[in-house]
Short mmCIF file of C-alpha atoms and ligand atoms in Angstrom, two decimals:
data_model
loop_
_atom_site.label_atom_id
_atom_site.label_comp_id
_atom_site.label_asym_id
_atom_site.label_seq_id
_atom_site.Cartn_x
_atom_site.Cartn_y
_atom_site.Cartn_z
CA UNK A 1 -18.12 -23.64 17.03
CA UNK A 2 -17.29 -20.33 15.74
CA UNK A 3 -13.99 -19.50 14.12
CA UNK A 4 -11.52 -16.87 13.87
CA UNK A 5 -9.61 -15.28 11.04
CA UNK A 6 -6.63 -16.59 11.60
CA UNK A 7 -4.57 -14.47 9.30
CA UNK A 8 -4.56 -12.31 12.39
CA UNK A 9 -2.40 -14.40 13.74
CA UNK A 10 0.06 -13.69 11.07
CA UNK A 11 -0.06 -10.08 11.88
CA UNK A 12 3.58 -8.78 13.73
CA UNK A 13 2.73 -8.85 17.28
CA UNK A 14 1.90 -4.68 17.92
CA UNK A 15 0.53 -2.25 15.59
CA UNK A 16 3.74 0.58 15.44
CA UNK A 17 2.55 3.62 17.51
CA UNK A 18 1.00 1.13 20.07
CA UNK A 19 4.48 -0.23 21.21
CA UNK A 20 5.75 3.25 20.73
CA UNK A 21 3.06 4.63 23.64
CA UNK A 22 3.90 1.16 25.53
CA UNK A 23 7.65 2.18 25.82
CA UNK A 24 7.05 6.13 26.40
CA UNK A 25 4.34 5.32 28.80
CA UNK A 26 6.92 3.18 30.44
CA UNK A 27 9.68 5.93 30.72
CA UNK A 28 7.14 8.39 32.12
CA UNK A 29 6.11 6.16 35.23
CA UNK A 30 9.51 5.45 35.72
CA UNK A 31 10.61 9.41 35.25
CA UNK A 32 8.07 10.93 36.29
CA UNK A 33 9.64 14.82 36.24
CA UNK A 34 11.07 14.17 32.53
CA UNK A 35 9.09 16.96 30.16
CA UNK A 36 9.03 14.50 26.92
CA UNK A 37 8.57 16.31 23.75
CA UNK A 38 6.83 14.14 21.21
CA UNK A 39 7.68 14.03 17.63
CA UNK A 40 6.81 10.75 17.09
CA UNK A 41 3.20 10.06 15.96
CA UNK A 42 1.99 12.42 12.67
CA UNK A 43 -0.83 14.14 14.87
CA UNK A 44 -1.40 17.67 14.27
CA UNK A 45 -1.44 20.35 17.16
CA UNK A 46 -2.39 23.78 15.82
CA UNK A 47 -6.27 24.61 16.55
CA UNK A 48 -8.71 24.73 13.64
CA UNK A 49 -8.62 27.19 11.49
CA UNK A 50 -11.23 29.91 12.15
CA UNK A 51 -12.55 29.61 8.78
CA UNK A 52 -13.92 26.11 9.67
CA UNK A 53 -14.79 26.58 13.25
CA UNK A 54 -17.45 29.10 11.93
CA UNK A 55 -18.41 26.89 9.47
CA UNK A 56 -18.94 24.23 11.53
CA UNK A 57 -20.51 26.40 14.34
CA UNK A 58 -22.83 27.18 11.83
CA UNK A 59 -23.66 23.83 10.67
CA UNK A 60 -24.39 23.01 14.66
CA UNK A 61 -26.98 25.71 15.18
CA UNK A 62 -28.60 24.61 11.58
CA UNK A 63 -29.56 21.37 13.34
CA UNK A 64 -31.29 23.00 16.26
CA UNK A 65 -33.95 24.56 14.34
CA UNK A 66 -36.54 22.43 12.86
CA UNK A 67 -36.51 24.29 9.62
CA UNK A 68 -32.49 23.72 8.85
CA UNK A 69 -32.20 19.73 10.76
CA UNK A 70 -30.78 17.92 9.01
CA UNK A 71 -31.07 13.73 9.02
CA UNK A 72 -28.93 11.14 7.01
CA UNK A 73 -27.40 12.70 4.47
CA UNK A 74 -26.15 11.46 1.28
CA UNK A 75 -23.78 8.36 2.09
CA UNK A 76 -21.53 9.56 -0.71
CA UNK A 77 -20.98 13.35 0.46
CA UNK A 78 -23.31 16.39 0.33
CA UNK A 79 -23.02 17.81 -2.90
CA UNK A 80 -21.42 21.35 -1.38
CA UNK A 81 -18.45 19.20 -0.26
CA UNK A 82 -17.98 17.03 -3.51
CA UNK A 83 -18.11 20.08 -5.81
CA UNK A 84 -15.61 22.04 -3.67
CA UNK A 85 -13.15 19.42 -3.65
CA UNK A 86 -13.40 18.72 -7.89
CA UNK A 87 -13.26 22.01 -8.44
CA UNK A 88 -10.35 23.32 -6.49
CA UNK A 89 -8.03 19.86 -5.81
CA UNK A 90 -8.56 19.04 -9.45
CA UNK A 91 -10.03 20.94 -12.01
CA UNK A 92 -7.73 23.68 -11.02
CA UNK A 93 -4.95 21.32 -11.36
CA UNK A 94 -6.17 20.53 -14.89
CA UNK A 95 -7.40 17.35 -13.73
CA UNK A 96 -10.83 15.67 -14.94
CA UNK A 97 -12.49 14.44 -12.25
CA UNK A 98 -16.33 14.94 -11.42
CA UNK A 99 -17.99 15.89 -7.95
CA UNK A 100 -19.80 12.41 -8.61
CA UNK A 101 -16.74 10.73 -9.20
CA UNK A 102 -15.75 11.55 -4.80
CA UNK A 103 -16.57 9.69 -1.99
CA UNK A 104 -16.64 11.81 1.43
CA UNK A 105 -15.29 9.03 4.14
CA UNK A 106 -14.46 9.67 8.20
CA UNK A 107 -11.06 9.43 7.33
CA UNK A 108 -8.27 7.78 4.84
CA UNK A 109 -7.11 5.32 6.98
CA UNK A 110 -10.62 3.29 6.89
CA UNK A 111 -10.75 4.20 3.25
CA UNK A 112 -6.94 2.75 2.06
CA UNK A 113 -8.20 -0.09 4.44
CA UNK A 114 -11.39 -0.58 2.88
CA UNK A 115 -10.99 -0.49 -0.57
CA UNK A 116 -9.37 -4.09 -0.67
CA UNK A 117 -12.50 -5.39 -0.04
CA UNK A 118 -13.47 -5.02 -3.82
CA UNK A 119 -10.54 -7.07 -4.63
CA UNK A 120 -10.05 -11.03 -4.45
CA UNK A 121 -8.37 -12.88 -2.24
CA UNK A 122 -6.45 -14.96 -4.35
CA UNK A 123 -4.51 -14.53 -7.45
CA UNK A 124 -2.87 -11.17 -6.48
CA UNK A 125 0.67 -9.37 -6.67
CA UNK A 126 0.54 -6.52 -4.78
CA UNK A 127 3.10 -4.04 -4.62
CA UNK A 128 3.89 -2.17 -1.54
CA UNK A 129 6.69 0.09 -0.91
CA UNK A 130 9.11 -0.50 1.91
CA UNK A 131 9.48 1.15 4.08
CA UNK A 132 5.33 3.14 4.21
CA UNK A 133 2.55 3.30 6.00
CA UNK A 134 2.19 0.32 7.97
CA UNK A 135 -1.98 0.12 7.09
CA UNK A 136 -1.42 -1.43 3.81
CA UNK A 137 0.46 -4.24 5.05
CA UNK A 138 -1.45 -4.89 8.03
CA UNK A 139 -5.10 -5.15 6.42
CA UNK A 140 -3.97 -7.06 3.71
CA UNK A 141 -2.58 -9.68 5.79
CA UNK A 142 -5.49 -9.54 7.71
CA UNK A 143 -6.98 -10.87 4.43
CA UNK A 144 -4.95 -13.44 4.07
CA UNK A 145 -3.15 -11.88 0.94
CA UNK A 146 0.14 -12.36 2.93
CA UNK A 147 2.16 -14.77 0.21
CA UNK A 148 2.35 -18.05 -1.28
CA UNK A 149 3.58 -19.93 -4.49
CA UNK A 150 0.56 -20.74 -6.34
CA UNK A 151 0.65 -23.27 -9.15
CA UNK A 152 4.33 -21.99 -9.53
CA UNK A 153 3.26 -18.45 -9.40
CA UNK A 154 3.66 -15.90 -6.23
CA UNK A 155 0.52 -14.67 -4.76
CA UNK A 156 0.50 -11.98 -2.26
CA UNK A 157 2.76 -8.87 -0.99
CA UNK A 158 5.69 -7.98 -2.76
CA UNK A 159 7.26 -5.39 -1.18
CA UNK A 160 9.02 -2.43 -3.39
CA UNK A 161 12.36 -1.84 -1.68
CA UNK A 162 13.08 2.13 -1.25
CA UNK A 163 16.56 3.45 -0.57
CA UNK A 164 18.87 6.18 -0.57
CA UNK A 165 19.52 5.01 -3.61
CA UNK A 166 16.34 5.13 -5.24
CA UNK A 167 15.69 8.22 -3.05
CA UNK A 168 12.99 6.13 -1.51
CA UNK A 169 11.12 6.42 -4.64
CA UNK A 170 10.81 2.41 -6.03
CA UNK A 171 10.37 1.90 -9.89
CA UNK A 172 8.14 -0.28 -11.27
CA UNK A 173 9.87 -4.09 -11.12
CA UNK A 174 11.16 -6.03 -13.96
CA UNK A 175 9.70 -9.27 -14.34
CA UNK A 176 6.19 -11.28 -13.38
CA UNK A 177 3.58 -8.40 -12.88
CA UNK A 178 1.98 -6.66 -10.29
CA UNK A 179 -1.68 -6.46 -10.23
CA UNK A 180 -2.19 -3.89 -7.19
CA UNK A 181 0.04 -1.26 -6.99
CA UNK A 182 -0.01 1.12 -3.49
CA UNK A 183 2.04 4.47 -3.57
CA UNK A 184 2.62 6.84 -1.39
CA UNK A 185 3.27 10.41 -1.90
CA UNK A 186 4.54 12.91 0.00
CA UNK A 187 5.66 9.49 1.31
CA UNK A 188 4.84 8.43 4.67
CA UNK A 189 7.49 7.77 6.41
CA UNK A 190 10.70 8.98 4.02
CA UNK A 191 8.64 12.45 3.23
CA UNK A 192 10.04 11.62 -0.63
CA UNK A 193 8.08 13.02 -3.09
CA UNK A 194 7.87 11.62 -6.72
CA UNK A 195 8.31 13.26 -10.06
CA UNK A 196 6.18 13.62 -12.62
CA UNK A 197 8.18 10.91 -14.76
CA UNK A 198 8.34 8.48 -11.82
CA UNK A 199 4.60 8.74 -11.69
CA UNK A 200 4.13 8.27 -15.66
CA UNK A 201 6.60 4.94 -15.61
CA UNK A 202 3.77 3.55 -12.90
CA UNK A 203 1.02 4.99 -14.68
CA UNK A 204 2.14 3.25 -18.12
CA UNK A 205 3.37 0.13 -16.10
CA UNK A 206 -0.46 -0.07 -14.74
CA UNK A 207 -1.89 0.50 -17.94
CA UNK A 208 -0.01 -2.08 -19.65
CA UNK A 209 -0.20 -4.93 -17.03
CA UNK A 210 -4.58 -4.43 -16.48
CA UNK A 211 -3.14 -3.06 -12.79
CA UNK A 212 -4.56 -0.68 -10.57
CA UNK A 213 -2.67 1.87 -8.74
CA UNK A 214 -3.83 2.66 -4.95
CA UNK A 215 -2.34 6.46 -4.52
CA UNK A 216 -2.43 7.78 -0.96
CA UNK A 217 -1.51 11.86 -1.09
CA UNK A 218 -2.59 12.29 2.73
CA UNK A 219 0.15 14.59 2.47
CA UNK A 220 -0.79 16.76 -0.94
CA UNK A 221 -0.94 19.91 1.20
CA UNK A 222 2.88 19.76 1.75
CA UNK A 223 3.95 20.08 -1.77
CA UNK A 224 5.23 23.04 -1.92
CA UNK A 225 7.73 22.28 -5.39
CA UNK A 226 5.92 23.43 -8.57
CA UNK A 227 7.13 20.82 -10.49
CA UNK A 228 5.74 17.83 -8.19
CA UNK A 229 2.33 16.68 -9.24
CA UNK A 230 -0.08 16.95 -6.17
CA UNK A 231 -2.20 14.22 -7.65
CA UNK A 232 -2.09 10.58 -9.74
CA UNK A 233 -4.56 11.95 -12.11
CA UNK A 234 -2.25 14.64 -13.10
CA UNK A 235 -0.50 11.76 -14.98
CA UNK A 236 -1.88 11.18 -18.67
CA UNK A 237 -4.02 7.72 -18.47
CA UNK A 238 -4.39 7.82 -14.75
CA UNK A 239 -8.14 7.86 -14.88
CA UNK A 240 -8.03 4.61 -16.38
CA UNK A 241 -5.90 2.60 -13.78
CA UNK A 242 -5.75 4.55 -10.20
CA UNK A 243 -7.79 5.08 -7.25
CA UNK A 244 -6.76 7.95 -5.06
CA UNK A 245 -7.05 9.30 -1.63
CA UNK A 246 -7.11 12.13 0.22
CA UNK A 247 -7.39 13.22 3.97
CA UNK A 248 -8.18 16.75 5.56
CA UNK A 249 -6.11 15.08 8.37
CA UNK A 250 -3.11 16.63 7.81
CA UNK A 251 -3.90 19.56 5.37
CA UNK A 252 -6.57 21.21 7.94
CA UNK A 253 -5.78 19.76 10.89
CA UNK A 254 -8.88 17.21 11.21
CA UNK A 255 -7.18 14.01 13.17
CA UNK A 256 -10.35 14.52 15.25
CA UNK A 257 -12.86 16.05 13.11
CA UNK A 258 -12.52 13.41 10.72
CA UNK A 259 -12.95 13.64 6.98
CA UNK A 260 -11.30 12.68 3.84
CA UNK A 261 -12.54 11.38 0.51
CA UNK A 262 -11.53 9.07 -1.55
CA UNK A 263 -11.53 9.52 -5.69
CA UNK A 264 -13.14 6.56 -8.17
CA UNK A 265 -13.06 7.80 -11.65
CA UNK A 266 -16.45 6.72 -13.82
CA UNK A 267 -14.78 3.93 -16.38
CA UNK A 268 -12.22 2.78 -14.06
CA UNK A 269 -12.11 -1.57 -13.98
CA UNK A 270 -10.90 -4.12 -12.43
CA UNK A 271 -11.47 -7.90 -13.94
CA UNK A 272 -13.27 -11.27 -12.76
CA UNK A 273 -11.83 -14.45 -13.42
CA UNK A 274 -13.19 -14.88 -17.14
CA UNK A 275 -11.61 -11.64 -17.93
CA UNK A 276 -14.75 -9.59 -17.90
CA UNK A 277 -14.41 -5.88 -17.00
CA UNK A 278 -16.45 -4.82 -13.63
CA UNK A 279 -16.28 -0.89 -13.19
CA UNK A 280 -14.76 -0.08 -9.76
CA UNK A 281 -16.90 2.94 -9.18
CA UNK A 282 -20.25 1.07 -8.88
CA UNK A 283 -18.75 -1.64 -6.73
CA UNK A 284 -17.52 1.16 -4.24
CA UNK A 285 -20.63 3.27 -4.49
CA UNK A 286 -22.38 -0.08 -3.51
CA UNK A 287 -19.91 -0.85 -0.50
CA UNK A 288 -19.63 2.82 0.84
CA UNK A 289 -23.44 3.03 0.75
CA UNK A 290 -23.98 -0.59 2.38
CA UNK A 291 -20.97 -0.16 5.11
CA UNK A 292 -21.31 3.79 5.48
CA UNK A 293 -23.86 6.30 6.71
CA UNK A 294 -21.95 9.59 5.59
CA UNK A 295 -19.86 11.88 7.60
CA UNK A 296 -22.00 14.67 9.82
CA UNK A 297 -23.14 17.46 8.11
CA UNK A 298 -21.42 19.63 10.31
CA UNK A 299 -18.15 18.16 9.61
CA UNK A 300 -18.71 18.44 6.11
CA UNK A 301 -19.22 21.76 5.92
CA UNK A 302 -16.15 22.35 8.30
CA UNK A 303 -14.43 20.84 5.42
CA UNK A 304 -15.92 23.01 2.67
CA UNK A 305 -15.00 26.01 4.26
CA UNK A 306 -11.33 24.62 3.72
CA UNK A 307 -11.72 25.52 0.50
CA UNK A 308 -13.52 29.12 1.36
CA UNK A 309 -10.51 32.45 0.52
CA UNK A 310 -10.00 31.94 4.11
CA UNK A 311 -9.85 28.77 4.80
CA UNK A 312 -7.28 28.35 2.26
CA UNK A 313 -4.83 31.11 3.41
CA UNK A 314 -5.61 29.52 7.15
CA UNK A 315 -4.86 26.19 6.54
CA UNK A 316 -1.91 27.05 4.12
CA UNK A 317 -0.13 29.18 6.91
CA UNK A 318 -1.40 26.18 9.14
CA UNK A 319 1.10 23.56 6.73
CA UNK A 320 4.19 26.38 6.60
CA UNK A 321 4.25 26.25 10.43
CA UNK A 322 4.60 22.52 10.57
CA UNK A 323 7.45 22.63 7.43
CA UNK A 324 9.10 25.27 9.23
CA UNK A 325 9.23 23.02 11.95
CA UNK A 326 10.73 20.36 9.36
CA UNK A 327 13.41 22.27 8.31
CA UNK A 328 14.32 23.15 11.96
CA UNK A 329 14.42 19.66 12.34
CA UNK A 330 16.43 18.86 8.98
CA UNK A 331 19.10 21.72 9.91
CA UNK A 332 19.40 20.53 13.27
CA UNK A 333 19.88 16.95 12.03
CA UNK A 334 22.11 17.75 9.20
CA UNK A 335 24.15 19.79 11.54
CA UNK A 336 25.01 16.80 13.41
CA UNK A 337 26.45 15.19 10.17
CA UNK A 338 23.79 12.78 9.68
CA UNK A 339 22.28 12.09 6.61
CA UNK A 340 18.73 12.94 6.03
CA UNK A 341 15.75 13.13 3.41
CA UNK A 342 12.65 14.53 3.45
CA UNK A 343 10.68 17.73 5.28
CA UNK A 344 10.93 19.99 1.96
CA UNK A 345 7.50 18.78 0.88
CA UNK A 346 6.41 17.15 3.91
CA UNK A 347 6.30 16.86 7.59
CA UNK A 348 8.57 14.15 7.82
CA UNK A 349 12.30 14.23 8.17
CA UNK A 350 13.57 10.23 7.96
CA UNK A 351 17.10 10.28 9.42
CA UNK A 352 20.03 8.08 8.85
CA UNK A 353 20.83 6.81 11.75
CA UNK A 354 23.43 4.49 10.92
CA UNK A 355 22.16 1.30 13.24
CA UNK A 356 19.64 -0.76 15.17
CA UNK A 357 16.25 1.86 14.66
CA UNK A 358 14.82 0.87 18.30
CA UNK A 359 17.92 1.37 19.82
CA UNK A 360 18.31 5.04 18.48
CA UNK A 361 14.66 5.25 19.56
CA UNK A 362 15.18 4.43 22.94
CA UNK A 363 18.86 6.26 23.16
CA UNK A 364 16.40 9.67 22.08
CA UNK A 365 13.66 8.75 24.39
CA UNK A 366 16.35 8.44 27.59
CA UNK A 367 18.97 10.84 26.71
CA UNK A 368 17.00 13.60 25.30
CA UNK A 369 12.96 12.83 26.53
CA UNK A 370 12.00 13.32 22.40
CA UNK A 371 9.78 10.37 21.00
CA UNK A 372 10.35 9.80 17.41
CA UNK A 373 9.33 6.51 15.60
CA UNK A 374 11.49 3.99 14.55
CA UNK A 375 11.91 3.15 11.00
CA UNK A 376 12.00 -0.69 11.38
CA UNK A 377 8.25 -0.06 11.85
CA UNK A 378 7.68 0.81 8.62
CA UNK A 379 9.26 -2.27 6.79
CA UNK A 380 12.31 -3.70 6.63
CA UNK A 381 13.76 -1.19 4.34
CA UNK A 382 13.08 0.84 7.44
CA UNK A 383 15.60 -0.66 9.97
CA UNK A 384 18.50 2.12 10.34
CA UNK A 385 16.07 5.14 10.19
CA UNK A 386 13.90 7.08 12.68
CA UNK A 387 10.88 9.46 11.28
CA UNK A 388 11.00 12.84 13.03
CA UNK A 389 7.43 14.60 12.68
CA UNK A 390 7.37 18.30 12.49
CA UNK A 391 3.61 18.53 13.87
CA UNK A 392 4.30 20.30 17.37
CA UNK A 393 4.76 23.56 18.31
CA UNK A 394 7.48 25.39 17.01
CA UNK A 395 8.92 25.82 20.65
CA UNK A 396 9.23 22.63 21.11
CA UNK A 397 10.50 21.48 18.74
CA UNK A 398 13.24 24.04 19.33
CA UNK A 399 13.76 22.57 22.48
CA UNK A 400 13.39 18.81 21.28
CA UNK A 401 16.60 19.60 18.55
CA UNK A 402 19.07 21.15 21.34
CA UNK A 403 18.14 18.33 23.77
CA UNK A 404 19.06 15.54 20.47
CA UNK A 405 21.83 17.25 19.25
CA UNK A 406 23.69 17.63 23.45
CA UNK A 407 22.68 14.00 23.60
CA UNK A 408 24.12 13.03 19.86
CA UNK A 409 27.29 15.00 20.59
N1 PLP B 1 -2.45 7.78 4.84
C1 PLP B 1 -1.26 8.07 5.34
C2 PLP B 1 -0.07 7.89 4.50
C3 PLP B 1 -1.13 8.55 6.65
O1 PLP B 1 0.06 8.81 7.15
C4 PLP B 1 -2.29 8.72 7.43
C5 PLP B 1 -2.24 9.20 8.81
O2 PLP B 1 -1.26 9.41 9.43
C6 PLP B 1 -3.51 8.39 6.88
C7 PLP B 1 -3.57 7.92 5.57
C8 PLP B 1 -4.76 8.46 7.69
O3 PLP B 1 -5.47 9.60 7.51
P1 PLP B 1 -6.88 9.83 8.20
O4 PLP B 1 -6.62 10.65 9.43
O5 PLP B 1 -7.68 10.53 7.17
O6 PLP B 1 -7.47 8.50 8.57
#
């Protein structure tokens, strides 16, 4: 008889943005004139930047001649793509990480999602904010890391409570130690960014606990504050204790191209049962090359040209359109006296709305036709906030903040 994983069983009943389209899709058949303007789901909706569309044009009509085709390529990333990104995400920033140290992925999601597959089962405290990305959560349960007392110690998810008062930024916890550490920043869903110092208190908390850190920075691109590190490894002993990925989902607009990459310094370990130390790099470079057959070549080189003099100026004036959006949005929230963080350094603007998070959601998605996604998705620490995205077009979401604030008034 074949048997299921049950831990899916365990998982809460929808995945977040699939209820969300359940409920829209519900108010469109039943309103069928209502123009709904969606800020809800983090998609972006500005065209590729030209700079890219060559490139990958280019790439296309290389495969057509028998002279340029091009087969499997390297699972890990064409070299082109792997020495763009060390160069200019991190030896610019001072950083010292090696092309060979990347892996080029179809995207961070799988990767974030992935990467627990190097880990055990059993025996873990893993730390994940509250309220974030609702990936982390899911996949581990889906591993059955969901939490149990074993032989008097916890096992499992321990969730990192963010606040206003912590400015949605958690500290490390007092008290038995976490093993896997994920962090988010620019933070998915808040938008918080963290300082330098919070960063060094994980980094040292890591380092002295044998911990690994799992650092998402899908959102890098929306730093736009000096002093805010765009990357772990920017942090003094990083190297030696985090894992870190990266998307071009959201800093060149490839939802649908796909790519990202995902960094595992040489030297980095984690530990088997008899305490011996197992470096993480070859145990990815063995999964990604087992599991993965490389991203196309003409996606890669799409993303390359991300880092050509015009793709960067593109795709930069791509990210100010969406945080001019956010600070549309933060104005026109603020102006209606409610209390908001986020959308300085990233397309999110997470909004205090002062009660039940579905209810505001549906309230918006009646009274004013704007979808935005309700915090109690994200975690518990969620319940009482809605995200509002700033990926649309700037019309829109005109539009969408004099339609909220007549219906808020
Ligand atoms: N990480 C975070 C925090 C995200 O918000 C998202 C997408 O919204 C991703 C990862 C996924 O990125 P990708 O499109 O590369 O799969």
């Amino acid at each position: 008889m074949i048997l299921v994983n049950e831990n899916f069983g365990k998982l809460q009943a929808s995945y977040l943005f699939s209820e969300i389209a359940k409920r829209v899709r519900a108010y469109q058949e039943a309103n069928p004139q209502a123009a709904v303007i969606r800020l809800g789901i983090g998609d972006v909706t500005l065209p590729l930047a030209p700079a890219c569309l060559e490139a990958m044009h280019r790439a296309v009509d290389e495969l057509g001649h028998e002279a340029t085709f091009r087969g499997y390529g390297p699972e890990q990333g064409y070299d082109f793509l792997r020495e763009a990104i060390a160069k200019n995400d991190y030896q610019a920033r001072g950083c010292d990480i090696q092309a060979s140290e990347i892996f080029v992925s179809d995207g961070s999601k799988c990767d974030c999602a992935n990467i627990q597959e190097l880990f055990a089962n059993e025996g873990m405290r893993i730390g994940i904010p509250d309220p974030v990305y609702p990936v982390y959560v899911d996949t581990n349960v889906m591993a059955g890391r969901t939490g149990a007392a074993v032989e008097g110690r916890y096992q499992g998810l321990v969730y990192l409570e963010g606040s206003a008062a912590n400015g949605f930024v958690p500290a490390p916890p007092a008290g038995e130690p976490l093993d896997l550490i994920y962090l988010c920043f620019p933070n998915n869903p808040t938008g918080a960014v963290a300082t330098r110092e919070q960063l060094q208190a994980w980094v040292d908390y890591a380092r002295a606990n044998k911990a690994l850190i799992l650092f998402d920075a899908a959102y890098e691109a929306f730093i736009r504050d000096p002093a805010i590190p765009h990357s772990i490894y920017e942090i003094p002993g990083a190297r030696d204790c985090a894992i870190e990925f990266r998307s071009f989902s959201k800093k060149a607009g490839f939802t649908g191209v796909r790519c990202a990459f995902t960094v595992v310094p040489q030297g980095l370990v984690a530990y088997a049962k008899d305490g011996t130390a197992v470096p993480l790099h070859q145990m990815w470079n063995r999964r990604h090359t087992t599991k993965f057959n490389g991203v196309s070549y003409p996606v890669q080189r799409a993303a390359e040209a991300v880092y050509s003099q015009d793709g960067v100026c593109e795709t930069t004036q791509q990210v100010d359109y969406y945080l001019g959006n956010a600070k549309l949005i933060r104005a026109g929230i603020q102006a209606l006296g409610l209390d908001c963080v986020g959308g300085d350094n990233s397309p999110y603007v997470w909004v205090n709305v002062k009660g039940d998070s579905w209810a505001f959601f549906d309230r918006l998605l009646h009274e004013a036709q704007v979808v935005t996604t309700p915090g109690a998705g994200f975690g518990k620490c969620g319940e009482g906030y809605i995200r509002i995205s700033a990926f649309n077009d700037r019309a829109k979401v005109e539009e969408a903040m004099a339609r909220i604030a007549k219906a808020i008034r």
